[in-house]
Coordinates of C-alpha atoms and ligand atoms in Angstrom, one line a residue:
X1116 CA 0.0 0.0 0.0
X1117 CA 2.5 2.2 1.2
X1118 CA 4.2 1.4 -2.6
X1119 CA 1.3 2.1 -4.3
X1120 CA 1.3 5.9 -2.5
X1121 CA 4.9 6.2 -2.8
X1122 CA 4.5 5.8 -6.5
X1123 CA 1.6 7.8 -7.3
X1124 CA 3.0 10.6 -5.7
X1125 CA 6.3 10.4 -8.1
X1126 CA 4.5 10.0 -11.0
X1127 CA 0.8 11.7 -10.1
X1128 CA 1.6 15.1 -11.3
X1129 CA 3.2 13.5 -14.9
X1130 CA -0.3 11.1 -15.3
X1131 CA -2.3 14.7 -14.5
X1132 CA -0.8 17.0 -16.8
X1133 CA -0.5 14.1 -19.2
X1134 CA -4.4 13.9 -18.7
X1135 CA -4.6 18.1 -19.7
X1136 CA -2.5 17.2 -22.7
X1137 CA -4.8 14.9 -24.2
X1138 CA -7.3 17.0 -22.9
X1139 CA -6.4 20.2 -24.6
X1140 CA -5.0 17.9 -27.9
X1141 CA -8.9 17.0 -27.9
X1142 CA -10.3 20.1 -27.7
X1143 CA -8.1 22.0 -30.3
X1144 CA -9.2 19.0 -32.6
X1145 CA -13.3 20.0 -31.8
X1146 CA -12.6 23.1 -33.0
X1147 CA -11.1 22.0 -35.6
X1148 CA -13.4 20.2 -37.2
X1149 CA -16.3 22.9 -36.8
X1150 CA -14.1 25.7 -38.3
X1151 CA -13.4 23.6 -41.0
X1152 CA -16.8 21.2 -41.8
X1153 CA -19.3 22.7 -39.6
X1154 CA -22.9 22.6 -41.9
X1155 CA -23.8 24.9 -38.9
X1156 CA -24.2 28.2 -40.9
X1157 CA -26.1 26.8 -44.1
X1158 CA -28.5 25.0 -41.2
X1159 CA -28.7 28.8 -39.7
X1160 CA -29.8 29.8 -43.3
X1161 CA -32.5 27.2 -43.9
X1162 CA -34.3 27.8 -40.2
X1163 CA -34.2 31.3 -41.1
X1164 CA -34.9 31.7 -44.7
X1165 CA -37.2 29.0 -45.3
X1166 CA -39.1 28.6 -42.3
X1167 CA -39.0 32.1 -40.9
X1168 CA -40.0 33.4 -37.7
X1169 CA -41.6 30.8 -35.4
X1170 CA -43.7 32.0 -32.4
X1171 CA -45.5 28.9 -30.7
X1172 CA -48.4 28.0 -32.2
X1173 CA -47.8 29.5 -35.4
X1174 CA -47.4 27.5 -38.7
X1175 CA -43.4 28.7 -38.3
X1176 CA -43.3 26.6 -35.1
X1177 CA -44.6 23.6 -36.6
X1178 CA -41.9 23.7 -39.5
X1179 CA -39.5 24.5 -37.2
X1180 CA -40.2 21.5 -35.4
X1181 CA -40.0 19.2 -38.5
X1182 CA -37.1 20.7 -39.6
X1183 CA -34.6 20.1 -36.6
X1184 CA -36.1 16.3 -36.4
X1185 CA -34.7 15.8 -39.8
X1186 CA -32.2 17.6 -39.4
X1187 CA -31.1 15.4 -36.4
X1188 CA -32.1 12.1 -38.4
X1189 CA -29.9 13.0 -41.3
X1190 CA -27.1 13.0 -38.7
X1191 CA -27.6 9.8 -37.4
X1192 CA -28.2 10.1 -33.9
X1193 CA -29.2 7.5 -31.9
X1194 CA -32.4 8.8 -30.9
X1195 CA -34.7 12.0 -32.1
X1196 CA -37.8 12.4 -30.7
X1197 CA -40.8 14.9 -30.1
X1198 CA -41.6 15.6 -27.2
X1199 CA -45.5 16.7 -26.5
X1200 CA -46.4 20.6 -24.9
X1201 CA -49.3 22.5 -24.7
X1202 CA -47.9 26.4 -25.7
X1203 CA -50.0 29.7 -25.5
X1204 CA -51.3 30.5 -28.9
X1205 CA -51.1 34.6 -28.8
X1206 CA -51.5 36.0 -32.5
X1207 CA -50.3 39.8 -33.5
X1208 CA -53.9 40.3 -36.0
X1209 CA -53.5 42.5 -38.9
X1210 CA -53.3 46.4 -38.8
X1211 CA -51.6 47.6 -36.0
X1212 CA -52.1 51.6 -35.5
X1213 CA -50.0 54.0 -32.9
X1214 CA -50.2 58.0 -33.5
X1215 CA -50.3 60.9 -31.6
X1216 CA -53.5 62.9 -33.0
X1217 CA -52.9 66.4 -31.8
X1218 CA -49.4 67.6 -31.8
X1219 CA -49.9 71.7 -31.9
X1220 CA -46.2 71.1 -33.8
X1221 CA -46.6 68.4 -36.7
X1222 CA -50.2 67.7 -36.2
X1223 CA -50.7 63.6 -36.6
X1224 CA -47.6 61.4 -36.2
X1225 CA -47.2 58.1 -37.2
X1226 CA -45.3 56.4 -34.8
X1227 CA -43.2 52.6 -35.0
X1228 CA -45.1 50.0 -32.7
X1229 CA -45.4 46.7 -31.9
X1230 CA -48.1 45.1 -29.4
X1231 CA -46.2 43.4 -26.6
X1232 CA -46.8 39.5 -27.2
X1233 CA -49.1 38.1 -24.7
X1234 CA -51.2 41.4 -25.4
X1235 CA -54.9 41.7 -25.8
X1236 CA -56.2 44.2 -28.9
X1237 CA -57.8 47.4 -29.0
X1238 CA -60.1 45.9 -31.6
X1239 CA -62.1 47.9 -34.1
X1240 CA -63.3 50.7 -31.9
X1241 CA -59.3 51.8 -30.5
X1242 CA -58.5 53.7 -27.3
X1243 CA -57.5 57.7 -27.7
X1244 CA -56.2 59.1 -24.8
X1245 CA -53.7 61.5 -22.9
X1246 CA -50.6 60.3 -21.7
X1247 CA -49.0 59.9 -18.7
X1248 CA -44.7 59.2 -19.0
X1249 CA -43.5 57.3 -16.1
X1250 CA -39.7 56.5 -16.1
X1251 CA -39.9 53.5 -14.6
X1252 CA -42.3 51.1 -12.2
X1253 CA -41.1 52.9 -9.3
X1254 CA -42.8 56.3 -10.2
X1255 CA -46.3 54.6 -10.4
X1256 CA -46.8 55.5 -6.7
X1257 CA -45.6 58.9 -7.2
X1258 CA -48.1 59.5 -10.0
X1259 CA -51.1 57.2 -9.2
X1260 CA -53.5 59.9 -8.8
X1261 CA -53.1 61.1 -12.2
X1262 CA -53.1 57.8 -14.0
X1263 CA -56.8 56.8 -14.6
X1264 CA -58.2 57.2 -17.9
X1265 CA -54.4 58.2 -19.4
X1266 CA -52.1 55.4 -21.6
X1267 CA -49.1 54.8 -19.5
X1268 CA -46.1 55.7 -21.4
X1269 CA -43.0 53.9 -19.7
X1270 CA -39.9 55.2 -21.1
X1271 CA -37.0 54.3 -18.9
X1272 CA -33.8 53.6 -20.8
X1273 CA -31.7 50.3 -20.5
X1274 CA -28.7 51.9 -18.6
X1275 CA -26.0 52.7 -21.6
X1276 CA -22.9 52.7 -18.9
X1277 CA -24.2 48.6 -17.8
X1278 CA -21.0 47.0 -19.9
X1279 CA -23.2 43.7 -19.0
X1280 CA -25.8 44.5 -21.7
X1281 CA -28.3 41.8 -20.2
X1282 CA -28.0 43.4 -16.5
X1283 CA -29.1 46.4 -18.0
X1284 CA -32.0 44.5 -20.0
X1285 CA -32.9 42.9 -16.3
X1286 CA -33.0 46.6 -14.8
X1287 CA -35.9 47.6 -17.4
X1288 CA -38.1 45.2 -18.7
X1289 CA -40.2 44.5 -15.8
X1290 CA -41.6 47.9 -17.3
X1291 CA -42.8 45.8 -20.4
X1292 CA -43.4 42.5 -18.6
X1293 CA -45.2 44.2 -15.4
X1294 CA -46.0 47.7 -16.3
X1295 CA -50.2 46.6 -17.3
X1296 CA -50.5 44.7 -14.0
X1297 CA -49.0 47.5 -12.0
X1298 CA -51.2 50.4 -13.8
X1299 CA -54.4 48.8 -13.5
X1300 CA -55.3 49.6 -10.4
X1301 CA -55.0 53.1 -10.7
X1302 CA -57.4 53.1 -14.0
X1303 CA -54.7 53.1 -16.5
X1304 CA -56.1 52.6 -20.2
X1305 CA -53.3 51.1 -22.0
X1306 CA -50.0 51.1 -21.9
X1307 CA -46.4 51.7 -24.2
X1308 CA -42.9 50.9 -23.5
X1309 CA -39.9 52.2 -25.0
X1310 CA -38.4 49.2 -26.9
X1311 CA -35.8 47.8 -24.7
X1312 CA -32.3 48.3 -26.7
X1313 CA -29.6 50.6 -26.4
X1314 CA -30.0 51.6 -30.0
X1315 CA -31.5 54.8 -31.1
X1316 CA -33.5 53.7 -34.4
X1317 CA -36.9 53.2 -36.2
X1318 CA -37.3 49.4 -35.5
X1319 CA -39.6 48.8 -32.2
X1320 CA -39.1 45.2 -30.3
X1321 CA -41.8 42.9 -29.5
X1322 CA -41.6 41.1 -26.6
X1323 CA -43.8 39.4 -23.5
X1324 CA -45.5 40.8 -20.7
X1325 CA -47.7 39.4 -17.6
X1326 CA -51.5 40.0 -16.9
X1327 CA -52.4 39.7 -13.1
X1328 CA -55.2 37.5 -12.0
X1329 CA -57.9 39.2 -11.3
X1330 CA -56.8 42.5 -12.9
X1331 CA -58.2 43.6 -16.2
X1332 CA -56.2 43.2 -19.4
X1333 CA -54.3 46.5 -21.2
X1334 CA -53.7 46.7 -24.3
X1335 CA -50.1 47.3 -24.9
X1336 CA -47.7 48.1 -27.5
X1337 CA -43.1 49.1 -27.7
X1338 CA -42.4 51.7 -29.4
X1339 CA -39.1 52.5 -30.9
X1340 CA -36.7 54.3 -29.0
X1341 CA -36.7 57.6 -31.6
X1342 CA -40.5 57.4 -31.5
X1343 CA -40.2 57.4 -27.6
X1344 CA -38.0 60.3 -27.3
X1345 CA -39.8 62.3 -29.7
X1346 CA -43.0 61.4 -27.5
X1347 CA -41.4 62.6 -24.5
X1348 CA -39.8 65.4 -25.6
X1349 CA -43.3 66.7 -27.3
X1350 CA -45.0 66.0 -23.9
X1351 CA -42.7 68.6 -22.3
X1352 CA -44.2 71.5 -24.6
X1353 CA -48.1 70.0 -24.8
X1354 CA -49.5 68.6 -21.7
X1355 CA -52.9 67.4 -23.4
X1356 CA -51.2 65.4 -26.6
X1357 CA -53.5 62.4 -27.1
X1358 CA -52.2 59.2 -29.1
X1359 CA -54.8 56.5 -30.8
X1360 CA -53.8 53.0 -30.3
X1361 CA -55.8 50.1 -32.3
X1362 CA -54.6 46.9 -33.1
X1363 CA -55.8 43.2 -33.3
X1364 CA -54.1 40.8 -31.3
X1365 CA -55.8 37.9 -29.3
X1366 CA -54.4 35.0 -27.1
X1367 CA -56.6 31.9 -28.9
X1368 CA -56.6 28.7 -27.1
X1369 CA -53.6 26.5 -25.7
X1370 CA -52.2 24.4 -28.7
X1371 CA -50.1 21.2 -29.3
X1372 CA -46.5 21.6 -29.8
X1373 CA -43.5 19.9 -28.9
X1374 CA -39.5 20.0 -28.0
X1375 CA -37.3 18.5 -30.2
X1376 CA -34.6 16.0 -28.5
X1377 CA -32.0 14.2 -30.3
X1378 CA -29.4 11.9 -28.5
X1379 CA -26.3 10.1 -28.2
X1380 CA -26.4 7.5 -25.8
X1381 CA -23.7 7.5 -22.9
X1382 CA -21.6 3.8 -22.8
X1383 CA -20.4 4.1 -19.3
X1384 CA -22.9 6.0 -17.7
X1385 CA -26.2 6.1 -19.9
X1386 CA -28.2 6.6 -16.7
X1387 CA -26.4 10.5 -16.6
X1388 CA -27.5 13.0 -18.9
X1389 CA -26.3 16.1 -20.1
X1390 CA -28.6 18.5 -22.3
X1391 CA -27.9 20.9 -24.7
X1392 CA -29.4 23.4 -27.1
X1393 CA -31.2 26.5 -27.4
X1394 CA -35.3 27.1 -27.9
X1395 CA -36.9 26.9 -30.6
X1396 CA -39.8 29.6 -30.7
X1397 CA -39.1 33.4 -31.8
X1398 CA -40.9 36.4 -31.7
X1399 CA -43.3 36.8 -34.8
X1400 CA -40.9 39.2 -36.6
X1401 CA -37.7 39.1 -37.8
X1402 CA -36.5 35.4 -38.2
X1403 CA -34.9 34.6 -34.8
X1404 CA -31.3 33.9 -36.1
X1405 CA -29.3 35.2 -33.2
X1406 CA -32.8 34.8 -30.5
X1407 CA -32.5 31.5 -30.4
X1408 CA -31.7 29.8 -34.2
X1409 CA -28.4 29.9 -33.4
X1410 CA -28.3 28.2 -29.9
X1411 CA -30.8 25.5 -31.3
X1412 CA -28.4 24.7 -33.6
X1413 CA -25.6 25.2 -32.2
X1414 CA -26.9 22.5 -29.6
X1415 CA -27.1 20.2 -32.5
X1416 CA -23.8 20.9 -33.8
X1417 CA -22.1 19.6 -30.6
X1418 CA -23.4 16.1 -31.0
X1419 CA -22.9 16.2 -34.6
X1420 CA -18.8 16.7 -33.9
X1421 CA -19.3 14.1 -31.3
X1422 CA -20.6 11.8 -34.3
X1423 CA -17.8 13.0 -37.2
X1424 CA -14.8 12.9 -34.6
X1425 CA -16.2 8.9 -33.9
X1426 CA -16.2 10.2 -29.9
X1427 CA -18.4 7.9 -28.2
X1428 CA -19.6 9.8 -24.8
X1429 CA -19.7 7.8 -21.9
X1430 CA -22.7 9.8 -20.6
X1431 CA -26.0 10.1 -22.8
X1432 CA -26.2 13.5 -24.7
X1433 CA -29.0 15.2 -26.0
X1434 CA -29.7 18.1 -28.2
X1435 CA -32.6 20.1 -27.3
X1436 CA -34.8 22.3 -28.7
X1437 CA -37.0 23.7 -26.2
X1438 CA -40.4 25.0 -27.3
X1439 CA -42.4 28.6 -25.9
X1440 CA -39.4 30.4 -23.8
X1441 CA -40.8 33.4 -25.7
X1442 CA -43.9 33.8 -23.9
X1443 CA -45.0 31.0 -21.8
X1444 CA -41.7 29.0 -21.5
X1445 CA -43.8 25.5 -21.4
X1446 CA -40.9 23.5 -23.3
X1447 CA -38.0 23.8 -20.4
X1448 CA -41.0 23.4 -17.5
X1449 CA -42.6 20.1 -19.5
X1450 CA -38.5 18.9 -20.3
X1451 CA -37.6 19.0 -16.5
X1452 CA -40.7 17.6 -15.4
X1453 CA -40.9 14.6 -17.6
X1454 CA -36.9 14.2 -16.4
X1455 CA -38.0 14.0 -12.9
X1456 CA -40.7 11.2 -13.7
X1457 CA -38.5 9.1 -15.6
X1458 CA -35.9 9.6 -12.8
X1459 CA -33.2 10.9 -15.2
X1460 CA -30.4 12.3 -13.3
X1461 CA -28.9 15.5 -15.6
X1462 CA -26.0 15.9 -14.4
X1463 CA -25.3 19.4 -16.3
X1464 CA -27.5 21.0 -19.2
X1465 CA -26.1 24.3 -21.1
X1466 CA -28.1 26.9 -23.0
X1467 CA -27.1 29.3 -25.7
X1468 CA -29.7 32.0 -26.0
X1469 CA -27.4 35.3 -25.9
X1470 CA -27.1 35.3 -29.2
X1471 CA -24.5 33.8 -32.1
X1472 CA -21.8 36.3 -30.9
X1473 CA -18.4 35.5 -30.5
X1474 CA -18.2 33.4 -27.2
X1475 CA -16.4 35.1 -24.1
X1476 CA -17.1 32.6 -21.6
X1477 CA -19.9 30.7 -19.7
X1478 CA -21.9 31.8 -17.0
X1479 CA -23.2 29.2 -14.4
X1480 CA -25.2 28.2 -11.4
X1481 CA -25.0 25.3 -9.3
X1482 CA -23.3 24.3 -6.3
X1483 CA -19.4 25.3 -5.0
X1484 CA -18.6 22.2 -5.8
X1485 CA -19.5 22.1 -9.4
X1486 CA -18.3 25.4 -9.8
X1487 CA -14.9 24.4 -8.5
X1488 CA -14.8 21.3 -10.6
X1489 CA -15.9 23.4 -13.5
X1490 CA -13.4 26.3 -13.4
X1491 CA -10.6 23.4 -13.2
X1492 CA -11.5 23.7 -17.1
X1493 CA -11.3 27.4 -17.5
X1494 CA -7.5 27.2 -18.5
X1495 CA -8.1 24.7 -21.5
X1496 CA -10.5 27.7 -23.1
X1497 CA -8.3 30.7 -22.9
X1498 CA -6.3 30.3 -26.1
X1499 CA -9.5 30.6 -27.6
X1500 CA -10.3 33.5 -26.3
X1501 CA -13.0 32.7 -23.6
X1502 CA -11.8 33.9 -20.4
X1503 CA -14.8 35.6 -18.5
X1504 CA -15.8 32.2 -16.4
X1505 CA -16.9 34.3 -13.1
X1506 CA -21.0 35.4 -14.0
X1507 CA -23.9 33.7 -12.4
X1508 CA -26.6 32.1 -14.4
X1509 CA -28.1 29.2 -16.7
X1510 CA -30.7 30.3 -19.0
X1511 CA -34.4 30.4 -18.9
X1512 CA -35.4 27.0 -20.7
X1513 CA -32.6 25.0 -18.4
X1514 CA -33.8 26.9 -15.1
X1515 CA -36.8 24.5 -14.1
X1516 CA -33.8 21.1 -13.8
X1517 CA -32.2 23.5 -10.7
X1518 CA -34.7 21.4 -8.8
X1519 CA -32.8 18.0 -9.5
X1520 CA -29.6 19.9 -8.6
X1521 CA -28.1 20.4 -12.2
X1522 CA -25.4 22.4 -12.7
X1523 CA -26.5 25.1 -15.2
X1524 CA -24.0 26.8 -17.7
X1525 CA -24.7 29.3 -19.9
X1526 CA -22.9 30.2 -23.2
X1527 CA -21.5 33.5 -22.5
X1528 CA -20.9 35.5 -26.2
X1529 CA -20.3 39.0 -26.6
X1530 CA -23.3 41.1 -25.4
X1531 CA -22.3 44.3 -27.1
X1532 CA -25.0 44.4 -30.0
X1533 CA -27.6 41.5 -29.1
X1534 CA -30.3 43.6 -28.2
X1535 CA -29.8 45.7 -31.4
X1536 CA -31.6 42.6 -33.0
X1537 CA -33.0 41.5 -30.1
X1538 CA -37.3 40.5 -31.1
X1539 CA -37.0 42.6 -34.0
X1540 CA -37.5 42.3 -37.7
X1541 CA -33.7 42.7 -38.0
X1542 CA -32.9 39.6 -36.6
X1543 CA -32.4 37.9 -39.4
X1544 CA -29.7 35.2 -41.1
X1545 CA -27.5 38.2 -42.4
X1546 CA -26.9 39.5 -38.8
X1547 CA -25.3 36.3 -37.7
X1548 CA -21.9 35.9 -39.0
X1549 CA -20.7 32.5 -39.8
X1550 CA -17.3 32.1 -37.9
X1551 CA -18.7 33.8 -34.4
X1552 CA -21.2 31.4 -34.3
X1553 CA -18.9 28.5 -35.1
X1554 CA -17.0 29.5 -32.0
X1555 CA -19.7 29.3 -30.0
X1556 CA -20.7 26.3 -31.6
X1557 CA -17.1 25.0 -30.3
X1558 CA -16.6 26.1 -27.4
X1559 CA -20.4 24.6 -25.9
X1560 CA -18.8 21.0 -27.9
X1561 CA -15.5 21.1 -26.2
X1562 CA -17.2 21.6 -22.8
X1563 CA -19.6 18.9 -23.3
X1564 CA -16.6 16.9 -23.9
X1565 CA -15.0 17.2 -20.7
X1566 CA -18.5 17.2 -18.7
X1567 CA -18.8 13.9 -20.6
X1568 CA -15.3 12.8 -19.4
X1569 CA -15.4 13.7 -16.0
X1570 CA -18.7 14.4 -14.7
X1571 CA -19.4 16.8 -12.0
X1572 CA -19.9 15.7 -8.8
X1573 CA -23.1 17.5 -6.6
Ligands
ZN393 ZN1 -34.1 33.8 -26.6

């Protein structure tokens, strides 16, 4: 015995680095292969070009859907599957209308609108009234006696000096997502938000919000952030402007969708999962290449380098393309609870929905010990260029498998210009250039490679 410790000691450190060789030798040879023969891009092209933008429930979804299967089956995998959800049907309707009717400058003004998704419509009949600018949820108290009968304008900025683009997205959107609810009370008519980008353009951005219980439903549309600050600055000189909002959009009735899976099975440890992917819903404009084309695919590009490199995991892998984190997020909730009846033990899942951007890092959640065993890794991804390891979080569709006691990594790319595109109709194929999102593409492969190597302990 005493031999045995004797000798590990001499030669422990030689079989350890030896190990981070082969390791790194590995890893340089994943990204490799998707520089050089990833289909990842022209995939990228065909979700965006030819079946468009893809809210749940829409026709989009359903060839989304269809798509990825095949997709997965052309690559051989050992398993694709559907995987049943009921998603919120919410449909945009035809004309949408947002002007202000009586500027004593320019008269009627046109201005660039989107209803938030979840919405109910104005219908035929529309709502004119004044308006009320609030800079932020936390003035409602401060102005509640002057909110009845008045749209809500909420026109707080995203915080231009946040470097972390997404903690200033965090710090402002509860005005889009909450801002109905919180108005209500106080008689609020209907309500607009100042599209939440740093940008200063034409293009407004559609995204969810949350009716209360109990509370009647607003109406309510984003505006782009021009539009906004030529609202507020016309308020300052006219008290009394008035804006006309009509539009169409209903939720119909819960329909049938699904997530798409595709897996490699594990040989050692098939009983130990570790998921993948990205969702596979957008917003209803645009085509949803970087939010969340890219992730989906990029989830099925790491088991496709698994395949062409012959790598057979020891653990089981799956691709998945969650369905609904738009507005509803059924697909991760339905994923983690079917993993908990079939007693599926994930050991680590990873979500790219941040964009195609070049990759910086991961973020991650979990326990210390993961996160110790995890940043033993951090050093293998530097020379490519991904060095911020430190950020806390998973993403949304991954959240609901915390409960098993997953560790939760996100891909971390640059955040600079996401939410330029961000649930607009310029998030398209073009915006998404081909070698960024083959980095990412590499980077989530090479870490699924050592997860699949070593496991992570709870
Ligand atoms: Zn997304």
């Amino acid at each position: 015995m005493k031999k045995i410790i004797i000798t590990f000691l001499l030669i422990g450190p030689y079989l350890i680095a030896a190990q981070k060789k082969s390791d790194e030798i590995m890893v340089a040879s994943i990204y490799e292969e998707v520089l050089s023969n990833s289909p990842i891009y022209e995939s990228l092209r065909v979700l965006c070009k030819d079946v468009g933008h893809r809210l749940s429930g829409s026709t989009g979804a359903a060839a989304a859907v269809e798509y990825t299967r095949q997709l997965m089956i052309e690559y051989n995998f050992d398993t694709v599957y559907l995987q049943p959800v009921m998603v919120p049907n919410w449909k945009r309707g035809p004309a949408e209308i947002l002007k202000i009717t009586n500027s004593k400058k320019h008269g009627v003004i046109g201005l660039n609108a989107l209803a938030l998704g979840n919405s109910i419509g104005t219908g035929p009949q529309g709502i004119l009234a004044e308006i009320i600018e609030l800079k932020g949820l936390e003035e409602i108290q401060k102005h509640k006696d002057n909110i009845a009968g008045k749209i809500v304008f909420f026109n707080g900025p995203m915080d231009p000096t946040l470097l972390k683009t997404f903690s200033a997205y965090g710090s402002a959107v509860s005005q889009r997502s909450s801002g109905a609810a919180k108005t209500e009370p106080y008689g609020a008519k209907a309500i607009i938000v100042r599209s939440m980008t740093q940008s200063l353009d034409d293009v407004p951005h559609a995204g969810s919000l949350r009716y209360q219980k109990g509370l009647k439903e607003l109406p309510a549309m984003a505006i782009s952030t021009k539009d906004a600050d030529l609202l507020s600055q016309l308020l300052k000189d006219q008290a009394d402007l008035r804006i006309y909002m009509e539009n169409y959009a209903e939720m119909l009735p819960e329909t049938q969708s699904y997530n798409v899976i595709g897996q490699l099975t594990g040989t050692l440890f098939p009983d130990e999962y570790i998921a993948v992917g990205g969702h596979l819903d957008s917003w209803d404009v645009g085509e949803g290449a970087h939010d969340d084309g890219s992730g989906c695919l990029q989830g099925i590009e790491v088991l496709r380098v698994f395949k062409s490199l012959k790598i057979k995991p020891k653990r089981t892998l799956r691709a998945v393309m969650w369905m609904n984190e738009e507005n509803g997020g059924k697909g991760g909730k339905a994923y983690a609870t079917l993993s908990e009846i079939r007693n599926e033990n994930h050991i680590a899942a990873i979500e790219s929905d941040r964009g195609g951007f070049v990759p910086r890092g991961f973020t991650s959640t979990g326990s210390d010990k993961q996160k110790q065993q995890f940043l033993k890794w951090k050093t293998i991804f530097e020379p490519y260029g991904l060095h911020d390891f430190d950020q806390s979080g998973g993403g949304a569709d991954i959240s609901p498998l915390s409960k098993q006691g997953t560790f939760l990594i996100g891909l971390l790319p640059d955040g600079q210009r996401y939410f330029r595109y961000h649930h607009t109709e310029k998030d398209v194929f073009e915006a998404v250039d081909r070698r960024e999102l083959e980095l990412g593409a590499a980077s989530m492969a090479s870490l699924v490679y050592l997860l699949d190597q070593y496991g992570l302990t709870h």
